[in-house]
Coordinates of C-alpha atoms and ligand atoms in Angstrom, one line a residue:
M90 CA -10.3 -16.0 11.5
M91 CA -9.7 -13.9 14.6
E92 CA -7.8 -16.8 16.1
E93 CA -5.5 -17.0 13.1
I94 CA -4.8 -13.3 13.3
I95 CA -3.9 -13.6 17.0
E96 CA -1.7 -16.7 16.4
S97 CA 0.3 -14.9 13.7
A98 CA 0.6 -11.8 15.9
V99 CA 1.7 -13.8 18.9
Y100 CA 4.3 -15.6 16.8
L101 CA 5.8 -12.4 15.5
K102 CA 5.7 -10.7 18.9
E103 CA 7.6 -13.6 20.5
K104 CA 10.1 -13.7 17.7
T105 CA 10.8 -10.0 17.6
G106 CA 9.7 -8.4 20.9
F107 CA 8.5 -5.5 18.8
T108 CA 5.5 -3.3 19.4
P109 CA 5.6 -1.2 16.2
K110 CA 3.2 1.8 15.9
T111 CA 3.9 2.3 12.2
G112 CA 3.5 -0.2 9.4
I113 CA 4.5 0.2 5.8
V114 CA 3.4 -1.8 2.7
L115 CA 6.0 -1.6 -0.1
G116 CA 4.6 -1.7 -3.6
S117 CA 6.1 -3.1 -6.9
G118 CA 9.7 -2.0 -7.3
L119 CA 9.6 0.2 -4.2
G120 CA 11.3 -2.3 -1.8
S121 CA 14.4 -0.1 -1.6
L122 CA 12.5 2.1 0.8
I123 CA 13.7 -0.3 3.5
D124 CA 17.3 0.9 3.0
E125 CA 16.2 3.7 5.4
I126 CA 15.4 1.2 8.1
D127 CA 17.8 -0.2 10.6
I128 CA 16.7 -3.8 10.2
K129 CA 16.5 -6.1 13.2
H130 CA 14.5 -9.0 11.8
R131 CA 13.6 -10.3 8.4
I132 CA 10.9 -12.9 8.5
P133 CA 9.9 -14.6 5.2
Y134 CA 6.1 -14.9 4.9
R135 CA 6.4 -18.7 4.5
E136 CA 7.7 -18.9 8.1
I137 CA 4.8 -17.0 9.6
P138 CA 1.7 -19.1 10.6
N139 CA -1.3 -18.4 8.4
F140 CA 0.5 -16.2 5.9
E141 CA 0.5 -17.0 2.2
S142 CA 3.9 -16.6 0.4
S143 CA 4.1 -13.9 -2.2
T144 CA 4.9 -14.9 -5.8
V145 CA 5.1 -12.0 -8.1
E146 CA 8.4 -11.1 -9.6
G147 CA 10.0 -8.1 -7.7
H148 CA 8.2 -9.0 -4.5
A149 CA 10.5 -10.5 -1.9
G150 CA 7.8 -11.7 0.4
R151 CA 8.9 -11.0 3.9
L152 CA 8.2 -8.9 7.0
I153 CA 10.9 -6.5 8.0
F154 CA 11.1 -5.3 11.6
G155 CA 13.4 -2.4 12.3
I156 CA 14.0 1.1 13.6
L157 CA 13.3 4.2 11.6
G158 CA 13.9 7.6 13.2
G159 CA 14.3 5.9 16.6
K160 CA 11.0 4.2 16.3
Q161 CA 10.0 0.6 15.9
M162 CA 8.3 -0.2 12.7
V163 CA 7.2 -3.2 10.6
A164 CA 7.3 -3.3 6.8
M165 CA 5.8 -5.7 4.3
Q166 CA 8.3 -6.3 1.5
G167 CA 5.9 -7.7 -1.1
R168 CA 2.2 -7.9 -0.7
F169 CA -0.5 -10.4 -1.7
H170 CA -2.4 -9.4 -4.8
Y171 CA -6.0 -10.4 -5.5
Y172 CA -4.9 -11.3 -9.1
E173 CA -2.7 -14.0 -7.7
G174 CA -5.8 -15.9 -6.7
Y175 CA -5.8 -15.2 -3.0
P176 CA -9.1 -14.6 -1.3
M177 CA -9.6 -11.1 0.0
Q178 CA -9.1 -12.4 3.6
K179 CA -5.6 -13.5 2.7
V180 CA -4.8 -10.3 0.8
T181 CA -5.7 -8.2 3.9
F182 CA -4.5 -10.6 6.6
P183 CA -1.1 -9.0 7.2
V184 CA -2.7 -5.6 7.9
R185 CA -4.9 -7.1 10.6
V186 CA -1.8 -8.8 12.1
M187 CA 0.0 -5.5 12.1
R188 CA -2.9 -3.9 14.0
L189 CA -2.7 -6.6 16.7
L190 CA 1.1 -6.0 16.9
G191 CA 0.3 -2.3 17.8
V192 CA 0.3 -0.5 14.4
E193 CA -1.7 2.7 14.5
T194 CA -0.6 4.3 11.2
L195 CA -0.3 2.4 7.9
F196 CA 1.8 3.7 5.0
V197 CA 0.9 2.2 1.7
S198 CA 2.7 2.5 -1.6
N199 CA 2.0 1.2 -5.1
A200 CA 2.9 1.5 -8.8
A201 CA 0.0 2.9 -10.8
G202 CA -1.0 3.9 -14.3
G203 CA -1.6 7.7 -14.7
L204 CA -5.1 8.7 -15.9
N205 CA -4.9 12.4 -15.3
P206 CA -3.5 14.1 -18.5
E207 CA -1.3 16.3 -16.3
Y208 CA 0.6 13.4 -14.9
K209 CA 4.1 12.3 -16.1
V210 CA 5.9 9.0 -15.8
G211 CA 7.8 9.0 -12.5
D212 CA 5.4 11.4 -10.7
L213 CA 4.4 10.7 -7.1
M214 CA 0.7 10.9 -6.4
I215 CA -0.3 11.4 -2.8
I216 CA -3.6 9.4 -2.5
R217 CA -6.4 11.6 -1.3
D218 CA -9.2 9.1 -1.9
H219 CA -10.0 5.8 -3.7
I220 CA -12.6 4.0 -5.7
N221 CA -13.0 0.2 -5.0
M222 CA -13.5 -1.6 -8.4
F223 CA -12.6 -5.0 -7.0
P224 CA -15.5 -7.4 -7.4
E225 CA -15.6 -7.9 -3.6
N226 CA -15.2 -5.9 -0.4
P227 CA -12.6 -7.4 1.9
L228 CA -15.0 -6.9 4.9
R229 CA -17.7 -9.1 3.3
G230 CA -18.7 -11.9 5.7
P231 CA -19.0 -12.0 9.4
N232 CA -17.7 -8.8 11.0
L233 CA -14.7 -9.2 13.2
E234 CA -16.1 -7.1 16.1
D235 CA -12.8 -7.2 18.0
L236 CA -11.3 -5.2 15.2
G237 CA -14.0 -2.8 14.1
T238 CA -17.5 -1.9 13.3
R239 CA -19.9 -3.6 10.7
F240 CA -20.3 -0.4 8.6
P241 CA -17.0 1.5 8.7
E242 CA -17.2 5.2 7.8
M243 CA -15.0 6.1 4.8
S244 CA -15.3 9.9 4.5
Q245 CA -11.7 10.5 5.5
T246 CA -10.0 7.3 4.5
Y247 CA -6.6 8.9 3.8
C248 CA -5.6 11.0 6.8
P249 CA -5.9 14.7 5.9
E250 CA -3.2 15.8 8.4
L251 CA -0.7 13.3 7.0
I252 CA -1.5 14.5 3.5
E253 CA -0.9 18.1 4.4
R254 CA 2.4 17.3 6.1
A255 CA 3.5 15.2 3.2
K256 CA 2.9 18.1 0.8
E257 CA 5.0 20.3 3.0
I258 CA 7.8 17.8 3.0
A259 CA 7.6 17.4 -0.8
I260 CA 7.8 21.1 -1.3
K261 CA 10.7 21.5 1.1
H262 CA 12.7 18.9 -0.8
D263 CA 11.6 20.1 -4.3
I264 CA 9.9 16.9 -5.1
R265 CA 7.3 17.1 -7.8
F266 CA 4.0 15.5 -6.6
Q267 CA 0.3 15.2 -7.4
T268 CA -2.6 14.6 -5.2
G269 CA -5.3 12.4 -6.5
V270 CA -7.8 9.5 -6.5
Y271 CA -6.7 5.9 -6.9
I272 CA -9.0 3.4 -8.5
G273 CA -8.2 -0.2 -7.6
S274 CA -9.2 -2.9 -10.0
P275 CA -8.5 -6.7 -9.9
G276 CA -6.1 -7.1 -12.8
P277 CA -4.0 -8.9 -13.9
T278 CA -4.6 -7.3 -17.3
L279 CA -3.6 -3.7 -17.7
E280 CA -6.5 -1.6 -19.0
T281 CA -7.7 -1.3 -22.6
P282 CA -7.8 2.3 -23.8
A283 CA -11.6 2.3 -23.3
E284 CA -11.2 1.1 -19.7
Y285 CA -8.6 3.8 -18.9
K286 CA -11.1 6.3 -20.3
M287 CA -13.9 4.9 -18.2
F288 CA -11.8 5.1 -15.0
R289 CA -11.0 8.8 -15.8
I290 CA -14.7 9.6 -16.3
L291 CA -15.4 7.9 -13.0
G292 CA -13.2 10.5 -11.3
A293 CA -9.9 8.7 -10.8
D294 CA -6.4 10.0 -11.4
A295 CA -4.4 6.8 -11.3
T296 CA -5.2 3.1 -11.4
G297 CA -3.6 -0.1 -10.0
M298 CA -4.2 -3.6 -8.8
S299 CA -3.7 -3.3 -5.0
T300 CA -3.9 -1.0 -2.0
V301 CA -7.7 -0.6 -1.8
P302 CA -8.3 -3.9 0.0
E303 CA -5.5 -3.2 2.5
V304 CA -6.7 0.3 3.1
I305 CA -10.3 -0.7 3.7
T306 CA -9.2 -3.3 6.2
A307 CA -6.9 -0.8 8.0
R308 CA -9.7 1.7 8.3
H309 CA -12.0 -0.9 9.6
A310 CA -9.5 -1.6 12.4
G311 CA -9.2 2.1 13.2
M312 CA -5.7 2.7 11.7
K313 CA -4.7 6.1 10.1
V314 CA -3.7 5.7 6.5
F315 CA -1.3 7.5 4.2
G316 CA -0.7 6.3 0.6
V317 CA 1.5 7.2 -2.3
S318 CA 1.3 6.0 -5.9
V319 CA 4.3 6.1 -8.2
I320 CA 3.1 6.8 -11.8
T321 CA 4.9 4.2 -13.8
N322 CA 3.0 4.6 -17.1
L323 CA 0.3 6.7 -18.7
S324 CA -3.2 5.8 -19.9
E325 CA -2.6 7.9 -23.0
P326 CA 1.0 7.4 -24.0
S327 CA 2.5 9.5 -26.7
E328 CA 3.0 8.0 -30.2
T329 CA 6.6 7.0 -29.4
D330 CA 5.8 5.3 -26.0
K331 CA 5.9 1.6 -26.1
P332 CA 3.1 -0.5 -24.6
T333 CA 3.5 -0.9 -20.8
T334 CA 5.4 -3.9 -19.6
H335 CA 5.9 -5.3 -16.1
E336 CA 9.6 -4.6 -16.4
E337 CA 9.0 -1.0 -17.3
V338 CA 6.7 -0.6 -14.3
Q339 CA 9.5 -2.0 -12.0
N340 CA 12.2 0.3 -13.5
V341 CA 10.2 3.5 -13.1
A342 CA 9.1 2.6 -9.7
G343 CA 12.7 1.9 -8.6
A344 CA 13.8 5.3 -9.8
A345 CA 10.9 7.1 -8.0
A346 CA 11.4 5.2 -4.8
S347 CA 14.1 7.5 -3.6
K348 CA 11.7 10.5 -3.6
M349 CA 9.1 8.5 -1.8
R350 CA 11.7 7.5 0.8
V351 CA 12.2 11.1 1.7
I352 CA 8.5 11.7 2.3
F353 CA 7.8 8.5 4.2
K354 CA 10.9 9.0 6.4
E355 CA 10.1 12.5 7.5
L356 CA 6.4 11.6 8.0
V357 CA 7.4 8.8 10.4
L358 CA 9.8 11.1 12.3
D359 CA 6.8 13.4 12.9
L360 CA 4.4 10.8 14.2
Ligands
HPA556 N1 -3.0 -0.3 -14.7 C1 -3.2 -1.1 -13.6 N2 -2.2 -1.3 -12.8 C2 -1.0 -0.7 -13.0 C3 -0.8 0.1 -14.1 C4 -1.8 0.3 -15.0 O1 -1.7 1.0 -16.0 N3 0.5 0.5 -14.0 C5 1.0 0.0 -12.8 N4 0.1 -0.8 -12.2

């Protein structure tokens, strides 16, 4: 496993000459965030040794290397979802490669269903904590000692300083935001009303099918993490709301991406 991670990192390093300190994972419909980046290299996943190729609609499936705020960075346009059938080691593989490339801070984004009754469609939720409902932990198996410890500490998984700074940026730009707990479940079904209710009772504010595996792996490898969910649908829609479709999720996410761009960009400038 470690050899594969090194092989991928060496390939990317030789191809780009980059040593990015910041990495971004772009979620469903949020790919337009890369418009902020002065792109130097676009590398399809299928060209990178040991990478899978992403399949879900709306996910381009490539690594972007570029400059944001004068700094080198790498972005995943499209991620690997557990529901696509990939083993956890493949879902989290790119995060580990990013670490070897030099990434110290990981920004993650996703589309999520709102569980908190205060939330509205199109809201941004700064992730303050998560609950792992995947049937598996990505760190299960032999520990990669070169990356991190066997029993990673998870008390401050989402960097408190970055959360505070993000709130200031949102307020400055008059961007409506929430701060809450993300619960990650395997999908690919959306939740039944009873399941949404259960997630709320468990203490979550939003739910989605990604992010938790990548964040666990990033923390294992000692990276700082900042995450944002775009609320694309609500667990208790009003009478007139139609059932959630993948298309609807993509459209709402696209519209909210511009707000997220502002926050991510200013945070990166601060790093
Ligand atoms: N549930 C799970 N994943 C999601 C949802 C949802 O309601 N909305 C967007 N991704």
